[in-house]
Amino acid sequence: MTPMVRCFVCYYHEILLKKGNRSFFEKILWRNTQKALQGVPYCALRRTSGRLVVELLPESPVEEIGARLQKVVGLIYCCPAWVSSQDMEQLTQDLWKLVRERKFETFKIHARRANKNFPLLSPQINAQLGDVIREKSGKSVRLKHPDLTCYVDVVDQEVFLYFERLRGPGGLPVSSSGKVVVLISGGIDSPVAAYKVLKRGCRAIFVHFHSLPDTTPESLEKVRRLVSILNQYQYRSKIYMIPFSDLQRQIVAFTPVATRVILYRRMMVRLADLVARRERAQALVTGDSIGQVSSQTLENLRVTSDAARLPILRPLIGADKEEIIDTARSIGTFEISILPDVDCCSLFVPRHPETRARVEVIRRIEDGLDVEQMIQETWKRRQIEKIEPQEKVEFNLTGS
Ligand code: ATP
Ligand code: MG
């Protein structure tokens, strides 16, 4: 008897809700999945009944593939599975072969049918397979919280059997919604904001403002590490590193102390706008949340937005710190974000910053500066760094 083919069955999330333009999203998801699996041996990537199937080779590293698929935005579940037949007798045999190797006291069968021509309904499949497994194993069925759930997914031509569902990020595939420029500091919030827009199908271009030589290179290294983590969702990233200290010095020299941070912010969004123009991005993204710090009062957010040509998206606007930290922990950015560093905005910060800035007042202060010249001089000194997939894993194909 030929051994069952091992595979991963991957389930779409929001793409399922798409009607006329579903194939557009599916194509992008397909390409992203291919990129996610680059460098690992597998047999084929194919589509069946609105699922993606990664067929494995005997030497395929199952855990590594599962971990990579779990980061493909647009997938809600990735299940390490076996391909079985639509013939009930064969299917029963295959299931028993897999179940027999597992330790459990209680179990249930969880069947679903994408192929509506299959002669049995899902409850009938559950009952029939359940009876056989109960007799052969001597174990009992329990519908709530069983030790073992046997998933039986009847698709177009075949049946997938599996026992475990790995949760993916869900959302829409990266690149299906267009490009945005994410202003990333080394803090906790902006990487989470980036993750949120990646999950909405945006491709992120990153921009970071640093104050070298007034700050240490650690903040740059932190940003690189944070982007490397986010890069797992989009496979290739760019960071615009923009030296900000000359511009900051001019603000410090020629403007009132209380409004410095607001002026820094307005300069940042102007520069981010230039990045967006160059990259053909459609919006800017920041990690602001209302009232979290003085620069994030409604008034100050409004004054910051006033300097931008493009809309500023603020995905964390209604989130509290705890929610943000939970997400940061789950995606693995938290531990990096809390490493000590000196951010450019913590330099020359007033003790009592303006919390209720007014657009006209700030514009008048800027009239005393040569804003255009400051932006152009700073822009010239930008450096672009590319982040590639973290490691090119070498797998031993010969097994020796
Ligand atoms: P974060 O944790 O993201 O640093 P924060 O709560 O510290 O956020 P601020 O320092 O006020 O808040 O920054 C608000 C937003 O402005 C950040 O989320 C980020 O999008 C942007 N920003 C701040 N500093 C920088 C920087 N040095 N480079 C790029 N963007 C920045
Ligand atoms: Mg910050």
XYZ file of C-alpha atoms and ligand atoms in Angstrom:
432
model
C 0.000 0.000 0.000
C 1.412 3.400 -0.923
C 1.937 5.684 2.055
C -0.327 8.696 2.332
C 1.028 11.964 0.977
C 1.786 14.519 3.657
C 0.708 18.072 3.080
C -0.408 21.309 4.671
C -3.992 22.398 4.011
C -4.304 26.153 4.354
C -7.609 27.973 4.788
C -8.342 31.490 3.593
C -9.613 34.134 5.927
C -11.316 37.222 4.500
C -10.695 36.192 0.912
C -13.669 33.875 1.382
C -15.905 36.944 1.605
C -14.698 38.238 -1.771
C -16.886 37.530 -4.738
C -16.059 39.069 -8.139
C -12.436 39.866 -7.357
C -11.550 36.776 -5.371
C -9.055 35.506 -7.937
C -7.083 38.766 -7.610
C -6.569 38.090 -3.887
C -5.925 34.398 -4.419
C -3.147 35.095 -6.911
C -1.376 37.398 -4.477
C -1.823 34.914 -1.655
C -0.355 32.210 -3.863
C 2.699 34.329 -4.692
C 3.213 35.240 -1.057
C 2.994 31.596 -0.007
C 5.630 30.703 -2.592
C 7.876 33.431 -1.228
C 7.285 32.280 2.343
C 8.433 28.785 1.405
C 11.513 29.865 -0.509
C 14.525 27.746 0.419
C 12.602 24.856 1.992
C 12.043 21.643 0.069
C 8.427 20.812 -0.782
C 6.809 19.049 -3.689
C 4.050 21.343 -4.949
C 1.777 24.229 -4.117
C -1.722 23.810 -5.478
C -5.260 24.987 -4.981
C -8.367 22.950 -4.406
C -11.906 23.897 -3.321
C -10.828 27.312 -2.030
C -7.883 25.964 -0.054
C -4.152 26.122 -0.661
C -2.349 22.810 -0.417
C 1.391 22.460 0.089
C 2.387 18.921 -0.813
C 5.421 17.774 1.115
C 8.373 15.556 0.276
C 9.583 12.904 2.715
C 12.482 15.216 3.598
C 10.348 18.371 4.023
C 10.842 20.006 7.441
C 7.245 19.952 8.687
C 7.726 22.256 11.672
C 9.610 24.878 9.698
C 6.994 24.867 6.942
C 4.204 25.177 9.515
C 5.971 28.113 11.171
C 6.375 29.890 7.850
C 2.801 29.279 6.726
C 1.566 30.643 10.031
C 2.999 34.004 8.980
C 1.300 34.159 5.603
C -1.196 36.994 5.905
C -4.583 35.976 4.526
C -4.454 32.423 5.916
C -6.481 31.684 9.011
C -5.464 28.038 9.569
C -2.589 25.894 8.310
C -3.030 22.224 9.107
C -0.371 19.516 8.869
C -2.412 16.862 7.060
C -2.467 13.633 5.101
C -4.126 13.189 1.721
C -6.650 10.368 1.670
C -9.246 9.065 -0.725
C -12.971 9.698 -1.258
C -13.527 5.974 -1.095
C -15.038 5.444 2.378
C -13.292 2.146 2.935
C -9.865 3.534 2.082
C -10.588 6.684 4.057
C -11.535 4.677 7.131
C -8.365 2.607 6.868
C -6.196 5.688 6.462
C -7.788 7.416 9.416
C -7.373 4.388 11.641
C -3.715 4.090 10.640
C -3.125 7.655 11.798
C -5.295 7.443 14.910
C -3.735 4.202 16.070
C -0.374 5.972 16.573
C -1.869 8.571 18.880
C -2.417 8.571 22.628
C -5.904 9.658 23.740
C -8.850 8.622 25.873
C -11.617 10.648 24.216
C -12.049 11.737 20.618
C -14.405 13.203 18.080
C -14.623 13.295 14.303
C -15.040 16.746 12.801
C -16.031 16.368 9.146
C -16.745 19.100 6.647
C -17.627 18.886 2.983
C -16.558 21.354 0.342
C -17.585 18.775 -2.246
C -21.365 18.751 -2.025
C -21.570 15.738 -4.374
C -19.980 13.475 -1.800
C -22.609 10.836 -1.018
C -22.521 11.293 2.774
C -23.430 14.422 4.711
C -20.990 15.673 7.356
C -22.991 14.233 10.321
C -23.115 10.885 8.519
C -19.347 10.926 7.993
C -18.896 11.773 11.678
C -21.148 8.908 12.759
C -19.677 6.320 10.413
C -16.006 7.084 11.116
C -16.732 7.616 14.815
C -18.219 4.144 15.134
C -15.227 2.494 13.521
C -12.659 4.377 15.593
C -14.584 3.678 18.795
C -14.746 -0.038 18.080
C -11.141 -0.369 17.009
C -9.626 1.784 19.757
C -12.008 1.035 22.601
C -11.996 4.773 23.434
C -15.042 6.959 23.849
C -16.486 9.830 21.882
C -16.646 13.226 23.574
C -17.914 16.199 21.627
C -16.754 18.906 24.047
C -13.010 19.132 24.627
C -11.960 15.663 23.465
C -8.278 14.680 23.735
C -8.169 14.106 19.995
C -10.114 15.838 17.227
C -9.936 14.068 13.873
C -10.570 16.615 11.145
C -11.902 15.139 7.902
C -12.094 17.672 5.093
C -13.795 16.394 1.936
C -12.748 18.548 -1.016
C -13.095 18.258 -4.762
C -11.170 15.058 -5.511
C -9.688 13.950 -2.202
C -10.010 14.065 1.568
C -7.614 15.723 4.000
C -7.096 14.199 7.420
C -5.502 16.126 10.260
C -5.480 16.563 14.028
C -4.033 19.987 14.564
C -4.821 23.471 13.298
C -2.111 26.123 13.410
C -3.544 29.612 13.532
C -2.373 32.032 10.828
C -2.601 35.824 10.997
C -5.803 36.054 8.916
C -6.580 39.319 7.128
C -5.874 40.113 3.486
C -2.705 39.105 1.617
C 0.176 41.566 1.816
C 0.330 43.725 -1.330
C -3.354 43.322 -2.170
C -4.202 46.775 -0.773
C -1.245 48.828 -2.005
C 1.733 50.487 -0.351
C 2.063 52.620 2.776
C 4.976 54.353 4.482
C 5.303 53.351 8.135
C 7.092 55.759 10.480
C 8.929 53.359 12.728
C 10.672 54.365 15.928
C 12.374 51.840 18.177
C 9.326 51.919 20.473
C 6.533 49.456 21.176
C 3.734 51.052 19.185
C 4.920 51.636 15.652
C 5.885 47.984 14.912
C 2.402 46.965 16.074
C 0.853 49.644 13.844
C 2.886 48.204 10.961
C 1.637 44.697 11.714
C -1.962 45.940 11.697
C -1.654 47.438 8.225
C 0.240 44.411 6.898
C -2.781 42.369 7.972
C -5.022 44.702 6.002
C -3.071 43.805 2.870
C -0.694 46.770 2.768
C 2.945 46.507 1.810
C 5.026 48.596 4.205
C 7.985 50.812 3.363
C 9.695 51.876 6.572
C 11.164 55.229 7.506
C 13.178 55.890 10.645
C 14.532 59.222 11.856
C 17.694 59.047 13.907
C 19.893 61.588 15.599
C 23.333 60.142 15.048
C 25.854 61.223 16.252
C 23.825 62.656 19.182
C 22.404 59.195 19.839
C 24.056 55.790 19.731
C 23.763 53.392 16.769
C 21.699 51.048 18.962
C 18.449 52.673 17.917
C 19.225 51.890 14.275
C 20.051 48.313 15.110
C 16.788 48.010 17.022
C 14.846 49.252 14.030
C 16.635 46.773 11.755
C 15.723 43.952 14.112
C 12.116 45.098 14.347
C 11.832 45.329 10.575
C 13.374 41.853 10.237
C 10.520 40.501 12.331
C 7.898 42.369 10.294
C 9.687 41.275 7.140
C 8.542 37.712 7.825
C 5.115 38.845 6.634
C 6.258 40.634 3.492
C 9.579 38.910 2.598
C 11.443 41.996 1.445
C 11.556 45.379 3.145
C 13.149 48.768 2.732
C 14.079 51.163 5.511
C 14.775 54.807 4.800
C 17.189 55.908 7.530
C 16.981 59.686 7.757
C 19.454 61.747 9.815
C 17.421 64.187 11.808
C 19.836 65.961 14.146
C 20.734 68.979 11.954
C 17.096 69.702 11.432
C 16.425 69.272 15.145
C 19.203 71.697 16.009
C 17.616 74.373 13.875
C 14.265 73.805 15.533
C 15.919 74.018 18.951
C 17.756 77.199 17.998
C 14.902 79.127 16.419
C 11.579 78.015 17.924
C 9.882 78.063 21.359
C 10.750 75.144 23.564
C 7.165 73.933 24.196
C 6.356 73.230 20.557
C 9.546 71.398 19.597
C 8.102 67.908 19.496
C 5.196 69.052 17.330
C 7.606 70.693 14.930
C 9.730 67.517 14.803
C 6.601 65.541 14.000
C 5.590 67.887 11.186
C 9.060 67.596 9.683
C 8.863 63.825 9.965
C 5.605 63.616 8.065
C 6.925 65.930 5.342
C 9.935 63.674 4.877
C 7.766 60.565 5.021
C 5.669 62.176 2.293
C 8.767 62.342 0.117
C 9.402 58.660 0.748
C 5.804 57.965 -0.237
C 6.167 59.972 -3.433
C 9.303 58.076 -4.388
C 7.775 54.701 -3.555
C 4.325 55.487 -4.926
C 2.743 54.819 -1.533
C -0.739 56.046 -0.762
C -0.699 56.793 2.952
C 1.524 57.272 6.002
C 1.176 55.104 9.114
C 2.108 55.956 12.706
C 1.723 54.263 16.078
C -0.229 57.100 17.691
C -3.006 56.363 20.158
C -5.179 59.203 21.459
C -3.819 60.800 24.582
C -1.037 58.282 25.180
C 1.616 61.000 25.361
C 1.507 64.765 24.961
C 2.257 64.637 21.242
C -0.823 62.493 20.777
C -3.613 64.726 22.055
C -6.342 65.298 19.483
C -5.144 68.859 18.959
C -1.551 67.806 18.383
C -2.494 64.946 16.081
C -4.484 67.426 14.027
C -1.527 69.789 13.800
C 0.732 66.914 12.715
C -1.723 65.803 10.042
C -1.870 69.368 8.763
C 1.720 69.059 7.509
C 1.046 65.884 5.522
C 0.098 65.655 1.867
C -1.175 62.095 2.257
C -3.604 60.725 4.829
C -1.973 59.532 8.051
C -3.356 56.167 9.127
C -3.219 55.493 12.836
C -4.257 51.877 13.345
C -3.722 52.018 17.131
C -5.754 55.150 17.665
C -8.304 53.471 19.945
C -6.037 50.869 21.504
C -4.771 51.046 25.071
C -1.205 50.227 26.020
C -2.111 46.768 27.302
C -3.685 45.693 24.026
C -0.726 47.066 22.109
C 1.740 45.227 24.345
C -0.218 41.975 23.951
C 0.093 42.189 20.178
C 3.754 43.217 20.392
C 4.437 40.138 22.507
C 2.545 37.832 20.182
C 4.452 38.963 17.101
C 7.787 39.020 18.914
C 8.615 42.726 18.720
C 8.067 43.578 22.394
C 11.370 42.226 23.708
C 13.277 44.262 21.129
C 11.230 47.413 21.590
C 11.939 47.565 25.318
C 15.712 47.413 24.894
C 17.137 50.733 26.055
C 17.997 53.334 23.431
C 17.763 57.056 22.851
C 15.150 58.057 20.316
C 15.597 61.282 18.400
C 12.414 62.698 19.910
C 13.673 62.227 23.437
C 16.505 64.657 22.698
C 15.968 68.296 23.586
C 12.461 67.558 24.853
C 10.794 70.282 26.920
C 9.661 69.580 30.446
C 6.226 71.022 29.728
C 5.387 70.272 26.111
C 2.487 71.899 24.331
C -0.585 69.674 24.560
C -3.071 71.909 22.756
C -1.219 73.153 19.717
C -3.045 75.276 17.164
C -2.434 75.018 13.479
C -2.200 78.779 12.855
C 0.281 79.269 15.700
C 2.501 76.421 14.542
C 2.390 77.575 10.935
C 3.434 81.053 12.062
C 6.395 79.597 13.978
C 7.397 77.660 10.878
C 7.298 80.881 8.854
C 10.430 81.810 10.786
C 12.226 78.720 9.448
C 13.217 77.796 5.935
C 11.185 74.600 6.044
C 11.674 73.715 2.392
C 15.443 74.075 2.623
C 15.571 72.025 5.867
C 13.557 69.236 4.272
C 15.621 69.185 1.086
C 18.942 69.162 2.978
C 17.778 66.320 5.208
C 16.271 64.350 2.349
C 19.571 64.418 0.462
C 21.241 62.576 3.322
C 18.793 59.660 3.447
C 20.155 56.134 3.369
C 18.202 53.168 2.159
C 18.675 49.745 3.678
C 17.189 46.522 2.415
C 16.073 43.698 4.660
C 15.954 40.259 3.083
C 14.328 37.088 4.471
C 16.063 36.313 7.737
C 17.872 33.131 7.051
C 18.320 31.071 3.959
C 17.910 27.699 5.650
C 20.003 24.958 4.117
C 18.270 21.609 4.234
C 20.053 18.386 3.697
C 18.171 16.859 0.797
C 20.106 13.612 0.733
C 19.302 12.926 4.368
C 22.957 11.957 4.991
P 6.381 54.311 19.522
O 6.283 53.285 20.599
O 5.974 53.801 18.198
O 7.717 55.015 19.541
P 5.322 56.327 21.187
O 4.166 55.980 22.050
O 6.675 56.377 21.793
O 5.313 55.406 19.900
P 5.776 58.878 19.999
O 7.199 58.793 20.378
O 4.969 60.087 20.312
O 4.916 57.712 20.573
O 5.659 58.610 18.452
C 4.416 58.566 17.799
C 4.644 57.972 16.444
O 5.506 58.809 15.660
C 5.367 56.643 16.484
O 4.478 55.566 16.711
C 5.988 56.575 15.130
O 5.042 56.173 14.153
C 6.368 58.017 14.883
N 7.769 58.248 15.317
C 8.206 58.716 16.488
N 9.547 58.770 16.520
C 9.985 58.316 15.332
C 11.268 58.097 14.725
N 12.395 58.362 15.386
N 11.314 57.613 13.469
C 10.184 57.313 12.805
N 8.956 57.488 13.320
C 8.842 57.972 14.570
Mg 8.441 56.698 20.636
